[in-house]
XYZ file of C-alpha atoms in Angstrom:
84
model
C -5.732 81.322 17.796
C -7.041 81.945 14.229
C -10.293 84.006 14.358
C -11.631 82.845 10.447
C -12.390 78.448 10.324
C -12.101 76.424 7.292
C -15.190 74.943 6.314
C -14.594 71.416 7.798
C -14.142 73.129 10.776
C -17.371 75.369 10.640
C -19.042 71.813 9.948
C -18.216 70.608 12.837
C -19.153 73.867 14.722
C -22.704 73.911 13.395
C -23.339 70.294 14.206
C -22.133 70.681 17.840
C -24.854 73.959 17.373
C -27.696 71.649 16.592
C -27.031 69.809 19.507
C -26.023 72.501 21.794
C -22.552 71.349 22.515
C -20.871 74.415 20.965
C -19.431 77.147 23.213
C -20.286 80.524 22.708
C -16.738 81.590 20.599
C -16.952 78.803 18.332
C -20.925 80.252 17.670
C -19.185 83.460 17.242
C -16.839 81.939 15.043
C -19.214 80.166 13.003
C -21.588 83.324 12.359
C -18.665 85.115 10.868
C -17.654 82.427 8.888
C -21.114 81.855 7.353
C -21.405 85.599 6.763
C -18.551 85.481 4.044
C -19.065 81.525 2.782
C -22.087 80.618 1.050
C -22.120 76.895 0.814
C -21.325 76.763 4.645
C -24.572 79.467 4.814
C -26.289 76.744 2.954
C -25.212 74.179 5.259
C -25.990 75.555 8.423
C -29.597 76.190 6.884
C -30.178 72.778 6.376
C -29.245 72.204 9.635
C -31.468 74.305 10.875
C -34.532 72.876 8.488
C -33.168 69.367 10.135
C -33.616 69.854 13.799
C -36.908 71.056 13.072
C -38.001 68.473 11.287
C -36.897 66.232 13.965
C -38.526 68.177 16.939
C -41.827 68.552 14.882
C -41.905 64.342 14.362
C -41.824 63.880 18.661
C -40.411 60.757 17.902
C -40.204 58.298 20.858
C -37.777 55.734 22.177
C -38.580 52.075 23.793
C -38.271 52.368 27.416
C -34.882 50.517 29.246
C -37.356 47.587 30.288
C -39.020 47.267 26.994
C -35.340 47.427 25.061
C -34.102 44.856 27.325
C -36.946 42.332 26.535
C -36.737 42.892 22.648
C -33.070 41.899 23.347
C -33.275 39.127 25.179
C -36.124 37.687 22.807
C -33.819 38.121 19.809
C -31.378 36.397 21.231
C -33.491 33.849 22.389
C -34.711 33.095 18.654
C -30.990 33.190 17.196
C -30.318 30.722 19.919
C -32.947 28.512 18.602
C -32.180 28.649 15.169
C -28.389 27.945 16.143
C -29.271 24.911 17.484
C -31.527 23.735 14.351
């Protein structure tokens, strides 16, 4: 096992991060790696600026029901204009 990631791979750590779907090694071996490489540092702070944003907007999905009418109503109207 190598204990220092290439920066593709420390990409891929600190988006599983902002989901919390890293384990705790890989967030070990992500914190080391951004310690010594500054565009990954850079990264990983826009990241961070990222989820915020996103948290801070409390954006809102359509609820199942909702989703399933808008659905079925588009495909009603491309019906229609198949037919025309």
């Amino acid at each position: 096992m190598r204990f220092f990631l290439k920066c593709g791979e420390a990409a891929t750590i600190c988006d599983k991060v902002q989901y919390n779907e890293a384990g705790t090694f890989a967030k070990l071996l992500l914190r080391a790696h951004i310690l010594l490489c500054r565009p990954c540092r850079g990264y990983s702070q826009q990241n961070v600026k990222l989820t915020k944003t996103i948290h801070s907007a409390k954006l809102s999905a359509l609820c199942p029901e909702r989703k399933k009418l808008l659905k079925q109503r588009i495909k009603e109207e491309l019906d229609k204009e198949k037919l025309l």
